[in-house]
Protein backbone atom coordinates (compact mmCIF):
# COMPACT_ATOMS: atom_id res chain seq x y z
CA UNK A 1 0.00 0.00 0.00
CA UNK A 2 1.48 3.42 -0.90
CA UNK A 3 2.24 5.88 1.89
CA UNK A 4 -0.46 8.56 2.08
CA UNK A 5 0.40 12.11 1.11
CA UNK A 6 1.66 14.25 4.00
CA UNK A 7 0.23 17.75 4.06
CA UNK A 8 -0.63 20.58 6.46
CA UNK A 9 -3.72 19.83 8.53
CA UNK A 10 -6.95 21.42 7.37
CA UNK A 11 -9.80 22.51 9.60
CA UNK A 12 -11.78 19.38 8.69
CA UNK A 13 -8.87 17.14 9.85
CA UNK A 14 -8.59 18.55 13.36
CA UNK A 15 -11.56 16.79 14.97
CA UNK A 16 -10.02 13.35 14.41
CA UNK A 17 -6.49 13.95 15.69
CA UNK A 18 -7.11 13.14 19.37
CA UNK A 19 -8.62 9.78 18.37
CA UNK A 20 -5.50 8.95 16.34
CA UNK A 21 -3.31 9.71 19.35
CA UNK A 22 -5.60 7.84 21.77
CA UNK A 23 -5.62 4.77 19.53
CA UNK A 24 -2.05 4.03 20.57
CA UNK A 25 -2.81 3.62 24.28
CA UNK A 26 -3.56 -0.10 23.90
CA UNK A 27 -0.17 -0.65 22.24
CA UNK A 28 1.57 1.10 25.14
CA UNK A 29 -0.45 -0.86 27.70
CA UNK A 30 0.52 -4.10 26.00
CA UNK A 31 4.19 -3.18 26.37
CA UNK A 32 4.14 -1.38 29.72
CA UNK A 33 1.20 -2.85 31.62
CA UNK A 34 -1.49 -0.91 33.44
CA UNK A 35 -1.18 2.79 32.68
CA UNK A 36 -3.88 4.08 35.03
CA UNK A 37 -2.98 7.59 36.10
CA UNK A 38 -0.20 7.86 33.51
CA UNK A 39 0.22 10.83 31.19
CA UNK A 40 -0.24 8.33 28.36
CA UNK A 41 -3.91 7.84 29.22
CA UNK A 42 -4.69 11.48 29.96
CA UNK A 43 -7.10 12.99 27.47
CA UNK A 44 -5.20 13.96 24.33
CA UNK A 45 -5.27 17.59 23.26
CA UNK A 46 -7.80 18.31 20.57
CA UNK A 47 -6.66 18.95 17.04
CA UNK A 48 -7.80 22.54 17.45
CA UNK A 49 -5.60 22.96 20.52
CA UNK A 50 -2.66 21.50 18.61
CA UNK A 51 -3.23 23.67 15.52
CA UNK A 52 -3.27 26.81 17.70
CA UNK A 53 0.32 26.17 18.79
CA UNK A 54 3.00 25.48 16.18
CA UNK A 55 2.01 23.43 13.16
CA UNK A 56 0.34 20.12 12.40
CA UNK A 57 1.00 17.86 9.43
CA UNK A 58 -1.26 14.92 8.58
CA UNK A 59 -0.89 11.80 6.46
CA UNK A 60 -3.90 10.73 4.44
CA UNK A 61 -7.37 12.06 3.78
CA UNK A 62 -8.93 11.39 6.19
CA UNK A 63 -5.77 11.41 8.31
CA UNK A 64 -4.32 8.13 9.57
CA UNK A 65 -1.39 9.87 11.27
CA UNK A 66 -0.18 13.29 12.30
CA UNK A 67 2.82 15.22 13.58
CA UNK A 68 2.64 18.29 15.81
CA UNK A 69 5.59 20.68 16.19
CA UNK A 70 5.80 23.51 18.71
CA UNK A 71 8.33 26.31 19.01
CA UNK A 72 9.75 27.05 22.45
CA UNK A 73 12.66 29.24 23.48
CA UNK A 74 13.89 29.41 19.89
CA UNK A 75 13.79 25.64 19.44
CA UNK A 76 11.54 23.39 17.37
CA UNK A 77 10.13 20.44 19.33
CA UNK A 78 8.23 17.48 17.90
CA UNK A 79 5.45 17.41 20.45
CA UNK A 80 3.62 14.39 19.04
CA UNK A 81 3.85 11.91 16.21
CA UNK A 82 0.98 9.41 16.05
CA UNK A 83 -0.17 6.84 13.51
CA UNK A 84 -3.23 4.62 13.81
CA UNK A 85 -1.97 1.18 14.92
CA UNK A 86 -3.56 -0.56 11.95
CA UNK A 87 -1.42 1.68 9.69
CA UNK A 88 1.79 1.24 11.68
CA UNK A 89 5.01 -0.07 10.20
CA UNK A 90 4.00 1.10 6.74
CA UNK A 91 6.24 4.16 6.34
CA UNK A 92 3.72 6.75 7.52
CA UNK A 93 5.70 7.74 10.62
CA UNK A 94 8.84 8.10 8.54
CA UNK A 95 7.02 10.20 5.95
CA UNK A 96 5.64 12.47 8.68
CA UNK A 97 9.05 12.84 10.33
CA UNK A 98 10.74 13.65 7.01
CA UNK A 99 8.05 16.22 6.21
CA UNK A 100 8.52 17.82 9.64
CA UNK A 101 12.29 18.05 9.10
CA UNK A 102 11.83 19.44 5.58
CA UNK A 103 9.41 22.11 6.78
CA UNK A 104 11.64 23.06 9.70
CA UNK A 105 14.62 23.37 7.36
CA UNK A 106 12.68 25.79 5.16
CA UNK A 107 11.78 27.75 8.32
CA UNK A 108 15.48 27.99 9.24
CA UNK A 109 15.62 25.36 11.97
CA UNK A 110 18.57 23.01 11.68
CA UNK A 111 17.46 20.88 14.62
CA UNK A 112 14.33 19.47 16.18
CA UNK A 113 14.06 17.92 19.62
CA UNK A 114 11.63 15.30 20.85
CA UNK A 115 11.08 13.08 23.84
CA UNK A 116 10.22 9.41 23.60
CA UNK A 117 10.14 6.22 25.62
CA UNK A 118 13.67 4.90 25.10
CA UNK A 119 12.95 1.33 26.18
CA UNK A 120 10.17 0.66 23.68
CA UNK A 121 11.39 -0.98 20.47
CA UNK A 122 9.23 1.14 18.20
CA UNK A 123 10.23 4.49 19.74
CA UNK A 124 13.88 5.33 20.36
CA UNK A 125 15.23 2.93 17.70
CA UNK A 126 12.85 4.45 15.13
CA UNK A 127 14.27 7.91 15.76
CA UNK A 128 17.88 6.69 16.01
CA UNK A 129 17.62 5.08 12.57
CA UNK A 130 16.65 8.50 11.26
CA UNK A 131 19.62 10.34 12.75
CA UNK A 132 18.27 11.43 16.13
CA UNK A 133 20.65 11.15 19.06
CA UNK A 134 19.97 10.85 22.75
CA UNK A 135 20.94 13.97 24.66
CA UNK A 136 23.20 13.12 27.62
CA UNK A 137 21.47 13.45 30.98
CA UNK A 138 23.99 16.05 32.18
CA UNK A 139 23.52 18.35 29.18
CA UNK A 140 21.67 21.57 30.03
CA UNK A 141 17.99 21.69 29.09
CA UNK A 142 15.81 24.62 28.20
CA UNK A 143 12.93 25.24 30.64
CA UNK A 144 10.51 23.69 28.11
CA UNK A 145 12.66 20.58 27.69
CA UNK A 146 12.96 20.17 31.47
CA UNK A 147 9.17 20.50 31.86
CA UNK A 148 8.51 17.90 29.14
CA UNK A 149 10.94 15.46 30.75
CA UNK A 150 9.40 16.03 34.19
CA UNK A 151 5.93 15.35 32.78
JSON list of C-alpha atoms in Angstrom, two decimals:
[
{"chain": "A", "resi": 1, "resn": "UNK", "atom": "CA", "xyz": [0.00, 0.00, 0.00]},
{"chain": "A", "resi": 2, "resn": "UNK", "atom": "CA", "xyz": [1.48, 3.42, -0.90]},
{"chain": "A", "resi": 3, "resn": "UNK", "atom": "CA", "xyz": [2.24, 5.88, 1.89]},
{"chain": "A", "resi": 4, "resn": "UNK", "atom": "CA", "xyz": [-0.46, 8.56, 2.08]},
{"chain": "A", "resi": 5, "resn": "UNK", "atom": "CA", "xyz": [0.40, 12.11, 1.11]},
{"chain": "A", "resi": 6, "resn": "UNK", "atom": "CA", "xyz": [1.66, 14.25, 4.00]},
{"chain": "A", "resi": 7, "resn": "UNK", "atom": "CA", "xyz": [0.23, 17.75, 4.06]},
{"chain": "A", "resi": 8, "resn": "UNK", "atom": "CA", "xyz": [-0.63, 20.58, 6.46]},
{"chain": "A", "resi": 9, "resn": "UNK", "atom": "CA", "xyz": [-3.72, 19.83, 8.53]},
{"chain": "A", "resi": 10, "resn": "UNK", "atom": "CA", "xyz": [-6.95, 21.42, 7.37]},
{"chain": "A", "resi": 11, "resn": "UNK", "atom": "CA", "xyz": [-9.80, 22.51, 9.60]},
{"chain": "A", "resi": 12, "resn": "UNK", "atom": "CA", "xyz": [-11.78, 19.38, 8.69]},
{"chain": "A", "resi": 13, "resn": "UNK", "atom": "CA", "xyz": [-8.87, 17.14, 9.85]},
{"chain": "A", "resi": 14, "resn": "UNK", "atom": "CA", "xyz": [-8.59, 18.55, 13.36]},
{"chain": "A", "resi": 15, "resn": "UNK", "atom": "CA", "xyz": [-11.56, 16.79, 14.97]},
{"chain": "A", "resi": 16, "resn": "UNK", "atom": "CA", "xyz": [-10.02, 13.35, 14.41]},
{"chain": "A", "resi": 17, "resn": "UNK", "atom": "CA", "xyz": [-6.49, 13.95, 15.69]},
{"chain": "A", "resi": 18, "resn": "UNK", "atom": "CA", "xyz": [-7.11, 13.14, 19.37]},
{"chain": "A", "resi": 19, "resn": "UNK", "atom": "CA", "xyz": [-8.62, 9.78, 18.37]},
{"chain": "A", "resi": 20, "resn": "UNK", "atom": "CA", "xyz": [-5.50, 8.95, 16.34]},
{"chain": "A", "resi": 21, "resn": "UNK", "atom": "CA", "xyz": [-3.31, 9.71, 19.35]},
{"chain": "A", "resi": 22, "resn": "UNK", "atom": "CA", "xyz": [-5.60, 7.84, 21.77]},
{"chain": "A", "resi": 23, "resn": "UNK", "atom": "CA", "xyz": [-5.62, 4.77, 19.53]},
{"chain": "A", "resi": 24, "resn": "UNK", "atom": "CA", "xyz": [-2.05, 4.03, 20.57]},
{"chain": "A", "resi": 25, "resn": "UNK", "atom": "CA", "xyz": [-2.81, 3.62, 24.28]},
{"chain": "A", "resi": 26, "resn": "UNK", "atom": "CA", "xyz": [-3.56, -0.10, 23.90]},
{"chain": "A", "resi": 27, "resn": "UNK", "atom": "CA", "xyz": [-0.17, -0.65, 22.24]},
{"chain": "A", "resi": 28, "resn": "UNK", "atom": "CA", "xyz": [1.57, 1.10, 25.14]},
{"chain": "A", "resi": 29, "resn": "UNK", "atom": "CA", "xyz": [-0.45, -0.86, 27.70]},
{"chain": "A", "resi": 30, "resn": "UNK", "atom": "CA", "xyz": [0.52, -4.10, 26.00]},
{"chain": "A", "resi": 31, "resn": "UNK", "atom": "CA", "xyz": [4.19, -3.18, 26.37]},
{"chain": "A", "resi": 32, "resn": "UNK", "atom": "CA", "xyz": [4.14, -1.38, 29.72]},
{"chain": "A", "resi": 33, "resn": "UNK", "atom": "CA", "xyz": [1.20, -2.85, 31.62]},
{"chain": "A", "resi": 34, "resn": "UNK", "atom": "CA", "xyz": [-1.49, -0.91, 33.44]},
{"chain": "A", "resi": 35, "resn": "UNK", "atom": "CA", "xyz": [-1.18, 2.79, 32.68]},
{"chain": "A", "resi": 36, "resn": "UNK", "atom": "CA", "xyz": [-3.88, 4.08, 35.03]},
{"chain": "A", "resi": 37, "resn": "UNK", "atom": "CA", "xyz": [-2.98, 7.59, 36.10]},
{"chain": "A", "resi": 38, "resn": "UNK", "atom": "CA", "xyz": [-0.20, 7.86, 33.51]},
{"chain": "A", "resi": 39, "resn": "UNK", "atom": "CA", "xyz": [0.22, 10.83, 31.19]},
{"chain": "A", "resi": 40, "resn": "UNK", "atom": "CA", "xyz": [-0.24, 8.33, 28.36]},
{"chain": "A", "resi": 41, "resn": "UNK", "atom": "CA", "xyz": [-3.91, 7.84, 29.22]},
{"chain": "A", "resi": 42, "resn": "UNK", "atom": "CA", "xyz": [-4.69, 11.48, 29.96]},
{"chain": "A", "resi": 43, "resn": "UNK", "atom": "CA", "xyz": [-7.10, 12.99, 27.47]},
{"chain": "A", "resi": 44, "resn": "UNK", "atom": "CA", "xyz": [-5.20, 13.96, 24.33]},
{"chain": "A", "resi": 45, "resn": "UNK", "atom": "CA", "xyz": [-5.27, 17.59, 23.26]},
{"chain": "A", "resi": 46, "resn": "UNK", "atom": "CA", "xyz": [-7.80, 18.31, 20.57]},
{"chain": "A", "resi": 47, "resn": "UNK", "atom": "CA", "xyz": [-6.66, 18.95, 17.04]},
{"chain": "A", "resi": 48, "resn": "UNK", "atom": "CA", "xyz": [-7.80, 22.54, 17.45]},
{"chain": "A", "resi": 49, "resn": "UNK", "atom": "CA", "xyz": [-5.60, 22.96, 20.52]},
{"chain": "A", "resi": 50, "resn": "UNK", "atom": "CA", "xyz": [-2.66, 21.50, 18.61]},
{"chain": "A", "resi": 51, "resn": "UNK", "atom": "CA", "xyz": [-3.23, 23.67, 15.52]},
{"chain": "A", "resi": 52, "resn": "UNK", "atom": "CA", "xyz": [-3.27, 26.81, 17.70]},
{"chain": "A", "resi": 53, "resn": "UNK", "atom": "CA", "xyz": [0.32, 26.17, 18.79]},
{"chain": "A", "resi": 54, "resn": "UNK", "atom": "CA", "xyz": [3.00, 25.48, 16.18]},
{"chain": "A", "resi": 55, "resn": "UNK", "atom": "CA", "xyz": [2.01, 23.43, 13.16]},
{"chain": "A", "resi": 56, "resn": "UNK", "atom": "CA", "xyz": [0.34, 20.12, 12.40]},
{"chain": "A", "resi": 57, "resn": "UNK", "atom": "CA", "xyz": [1.00, 17.86, 9.43]},
{"chain": "A", "resi": 58, "resn": "UNK", "atom": "CA", "xyz": [-1.26, 14.92, 8.58]},
{"chain": "A", "resi": 59, "resn": "UNK", "atom": "CA", "xyz": [-0.89, 11.80, 6.46]},
{"chain": "A", "resi": 60, "resn": "UNK", "atom": "CA", "xyz": [-3.90, 10.73, 4.44]},
{"chain": "A", "resi": 61, "resn": "UNK", "atom": "CA", "xyz": [-7.37, 12.06, 3.78]},
{"chain": "A", "resi": 62, "resn": "UNK", "atom": "CA", "xyz": [-8.93, 11.39, 6.19]},
{"chain": "A", "resi": 63, "resn": "UNK", "atom": "CA", "xyz": [-5.77, 11.41, 8.31]},
{"chain": "A", "resi": 64, "resn": "UNK", "atom": "CA", "xyz": [-4.32, 8.13, 9.57]},
{"chain": "A", "resi": 65, "resn": "UNK", "atom": "CA", "xyz": [-1.39, 9.87, 11.27]},
{"chain": "A", "resi": 66, "resn": "UNK", "atom": "CA", "xyz": [-0.18, 13.29, 12.30]},
{"chain": "A", "resi": 67, "resn": "UNK", "atom": "CA", "xyz": [2.82, 15.22, 13.58]},
{"chain": "A", "resi": 68, "resn": "UNK", "atom": "CA", "xyz": [2.64, 18.29, 15.81]},
{"chain": "A", "resi": 69, "resn": "UNK", "atom": "CA", "xyz": [5.59, 20.68, 16.19]},
{"chain": "A", "resi": 70, "resn": "UNK", "atom": "CA", "xyz": [5.80, 23.51, 18.71]},
{"chain": "A", "resi": 71, "resn": "UNK", "atom": "CA", "xyz": [8.33, 26.31, 19.01]},
{"chain": "A", "resi": 72, "resn": "UNK", "atom": "CA", "xyz": [9.75, 27.05, 22.45]},
{"chain": "A", "resi": 73, "resn": "UNK", "atom": "CA", "xyz": [12.66, 29.24, 23.48]},
{"chain": "A", "resi": 74, "resn": "UNK", "atom": "CA", "xyz": [13.89, 29.41, 19.89]},
{"chain": "A", "resi": 75, "resn": "UNK", "atom": "CA", "xyz": [13.79, 25.64, 19.44]},
{"chain": "A", "resi": 76, "resn": "UNK", "atom": "CA", "xyz": [11.54, 23.39, 17.37]},
{"chain": "A", "resi": 77, "resn": "UNK", "atom": "CA", "xyz": [10.13, 20.44, 19.33]},
{"chain": "A", "resi": 78, "resn": "UNK", "atom": "CA", "xyz": [8.23, 17.48, 17.90]},
{"chain": "A", "resi": 79, "resn": "UNK", "atom": "CA", "xyz": [5.45, 17.41, 20.45]},
{"chain": "A", "resi": 80, "resn": "UNK", "atom": "CA", "xyz": [3.62, 14.39, 19.04]},
{"chain": "A", "resi": 81, "resn": "UNK", "atom": "CA", "xyz": [3.85, 11.91, 16.21]},
{"chain": "A", "resi": 82, "resn": "UNK", "atom": "CA", "xyz": [0.98, 9.41, 16.05]},
{"chain": "A", "resi": 83, "resn": "UNK", "atom": "CA", "xyz": [-0.17, 6.84, 13.51]},
{"chain": "A", "resi": 84, "resn": "UNK", "atom": "CA", "xyz": [-3.23, 4.62, 13.81]},
{"chain": "A", "resi": 85, "resn": "UNK", "atom": "CA", "xyz": [-1.97, 1.18, 14.92]},
{"chain": "A", "resi": 86, "resn": "UNK", "atom": "CA", "xyz": [-3.56, -0.56, 11.95]},
{"chain": "A", "resi": 87, "resn": "UNK", "atom": "CA", "xyz": [-1.42, 1.68, 9.69]},
{"chain": "A", "resi": 88, "resn": "UNK", "atom": "CA", "xyz": [1.79, 1.24, 11.68]},
{"chain": "A", "resi": 89, "resn": "UNK", "atom": "CA", "xyz": [5.01, -0.07, 10.20]},
{"chain": "A", "resi": 90, "resn": "UNK", "atom": "CA", "xyz": [4.00, 1.10, 6.74]},
{"chain": "A", "resi": 91, "resn": "UNK", "atom": "CA", "xyz": [6.24, 4.16, 6.34]},
{"chain": "A", "resi": 92, "resn": "UNK", "atom": "CA", "xyz": [3.72, 6.75, 7.52]},
{"chain": "A", "resi": 93, "resn": "UNK", "atom": "CA", "xyz": [5.70, 7.74, 10.62]},
{"chain": "A", "resi": 94, "resn": "UNK", "atom": "CA", "xyz": [8.84, 8.10, 8.54]},
{"chain": "A", "resi": 95, "resn": "UNK", "atom": "CA", "xyz": [7.02, 10.20, 5.95]},
{"chain": "A", "resi": 96, "resn": "UNK", "atom": "CA", "xyz": [5.64, 12.47, 8.68]},
{"chain": "A", "resi": 97, "resn": "UNK", "atom": "CA", "xyz": [9.05, 12.84, 10.33]},
{"chain": "A", "resi": 98, "resn": "UNK", "atom": "CA", "xyz": [10.74, 13.65, 7.01]},
{"chain": "A", "resi": 99, "resn": "UNK", "atom": "CA", "xyz": [8.05, 16.22, 6.21]},
{"chain": "A", "resi": 100, "resn": "UNK", "atom": "CA", "xyz": [8.52, 17.82, 9.64]},
{"chain": "A", "resi": 101, "resn": "UNK", "atom": "CA", "xyz": [12.29, 18.05, 9.10]},
{"chain": "A", "resi": 102, "resn": "UNK", "atom": "CA", "xyz": [11.83, 19.44, 5.58]},
{"chain": "A", "resi": 103, "resn": "UNK", "atom": "CA", "xyz": [9.41, 22.11, 6.78]},
{"chain": "A", "resi": 104, "resn": "UNK", "atom": "CA", "xyz": [11.64, 23.06, 9.70]},
{"chain": "A", "resi": 105, "resn": "UNK", "atom": "CA", "xyz": [14.62, 23.37, 7.36]},
{"chain": "A", "resi": 106, "resn": "UNK", "atom": "CA", "xyz": [12.68, 25.79, 5.16]},
{"chain": "A", "resi": 107, "resn": "UNK", "atom": "CA", "xyz": [11.78, 27.75, 8.32]},
{"chain": "A", "resi": 108, "resn": "UNK", "atom": "CA", "xyz": [15.48, 27.99, 9.24]},
{"chain": "A", "resi": 109, "resn": "UNK", "atom": "CA", "xyz": [15.62, 25.36, 11.97]},
{"chain": "A", "resi": 110, "resn": "UNK", "atom": "CA", "xyz": [18.57, 23.01, 11.68]},
{"chain": "A", "resi": 111, "resn": "UNK", "atom": "CA", "xyz": [17.46, 20.88, 14.62]},
{"chain": "A", "resi": 112, "resn": "UNK", "atom": "CA", "xyz": [14.33, 19.47, 16.18]},
{"chain": "A", "resi": 113, "resn": "UNK", "atom": "CA", "xyz": [14.06, 17.92, 19.62]},
{"chain": "A", "resi": 114, "resn": "UNK", "atom": "CA", "xyz": [11.63, 15.30, 20.85]},
{"chain": "A", "resi": 115, "resn": "UNK", "atom": "CA", "xyz": [11.08, 13.08, 23.84]},
{"chain": "A", "resi": 116, "resn": "UNK", "atom": "CA", "xyz": [10.22, 9.41, 23.60]},
{"chain": "A", "resi": 117, "resn": "UNK", "atom": "CA", "xyz": [10.14, 6.22, 25.62]},
{"chain": "A", "resi": 118, "resn": "UNK", "atom": "CA", "xyz": [13.67, 4.90, 25.10]},
{"chain": "A", "resi": 119, "resn": "UNK", "atom": "CA", "xyz": [12.95, 1.33, 26.18]},
{"chain": "A", "resi": 120, "resn": "UNK", "atom": "CA", "xyz": [10.17, 0.66, 23.68]},
{"chain": "A", "resi": 121, "resn": "UNK", "atom": "CA", "xyz": [11.39, -0.98, 20.47]},
{"chain": "A", "resi": 122, "resn": "UNK", "atom": "CA", "xyz": [9.23, 1.14, 18.20]},
{"chain": "A", "resi": 123, "resn": "UNK", "atom": "CA", "xyz": [10.23, 4.49, 19.74]},
{"chain": "A", "resi": 124, "resn": "UNK", "atom": "CA", "xyz": [13.88, 5.33, 20.36]},
{"chain": "A", "resi": 125, "resn": "UNK", "atom": "CA", "xyz": [15.23, 2.93, 17.70]},
{"chain": "A", "resi": 126, "resn": "UNK", "atom": "CA", "xyz": [12.85, 4.45, 15.13]},
{"chain": "A", "resi": 127, "resn": "UNK", "atom": "CA", "xyz": [14.27, 7.91, 15.76]},
{"chain": "A", "resi": 128, "resn": "UNK", "atom": "CA", "xyz": [17.88, 6.69, 16.01]},
{"chain": "A", "resi": 129, "resn": "UNK", "atom": "CA", "xyz": [17.62, 5.08, 12.57]},
{"chain": "A", "resi": 130, "resn": "UNK", "atom": "CA", "xyz": [16.65, 8.50, 11.26]},
{"chain": "A", "resi": 131, "resn": "UNK", "atom": "CA", "xyz": [19.62, 10.34, 12.75]},
{"chain": "A", "resi": 132, "resn": "UNK", "atom": "CA", "xyz": [18.27, 11.43, 16.13]},
{"chain": "A", "resi": 133, "resn": "UNK", "atom": "CA", "xyz": [20.65, 11.15, 19.06]},
{"chain": "A", "resi": 134, "resn": "UNK", "atom": "CA", "xyz": [19.97, 10.85, 22.75]},
{"chain": "A", "resi": 135, "resn": "UNK", "atom": "CA", "xyz": [20.94, 13.97, 24.66]},
{"chain": "A", "resi": 136, "resn": "UNK", "atom": "CA", "xyz": [23.20, 13.12, 27.62]},
{"chain": "A", "resi": 137, "resn": "UNK", "atom": "CA", "xyz": [21.47, 13.45, 30.98]},
{"chain": "A", "resi": 138, "resn": "UNK", "atom": "CA", "xyz": [23.99, 16.05, 32.18]},
{"chain": "A", "resi": 139, "resn": "UNK", "atom": "CA", "xyz": [23.52, 18.35, 29.18]},
{"chain": "A", "resi": 140, "resn": "UNK", "atom": "CA", "xyz": [21.67, 21.57, 30.03]},
{"chain": "A", "resi": 141, "resn": "UNK", "atom": "CA", "xyz": [17.99, 21.69, 29.09]},
{"chain": "A", "resi": 142, "resn": "UNK", "atom": "CA", "xyz": [15.81, 24.62, 28.20]},
{"chain": "A", "resi": 143, "resn": "UNK", "atom": "CA", "xyz": [12.93, 25.24, 30.64]},
{"chain": "A", "resi": 144, "resn": "UNK", "atom": "CA", "xyz": [10.51, 23.69, 28.11]},
{"chain": "A", "resi": 145, "resn": "UNK", "atom": "CA", "xyz": [12.66, 20.58, 27.69]},
{"chain": "A", "resi": 146, "resn": "UNK", "atom": "CA", "xyz": [12.96, 20.17, 31.47]},
{"chain": "A", "resi": 147, "resn": "UNK", "atom": "CA", "xyz": [9.17, 20.50, 31.86]},
{"chain": "A", "resi": 148, "resn": "UNK", "atom": "CA", "xyz": [8.51, 17.90, 29.14]},
{"chain": "A", "resi": 149, "resn": "UNK", "atom": "CA", "xyz": [10.94, 15.46, 30.75]},
{"chain": "A", "resi": 150, "resn": "UNK", "atom": "CA", "xyz": [9.40, 16.03, 34.19]},
{"chain": "A", "resi": 151, "resn": "UNK", "atom": "CA", "xyz": [5.93, 15.35, 32.78]}
]
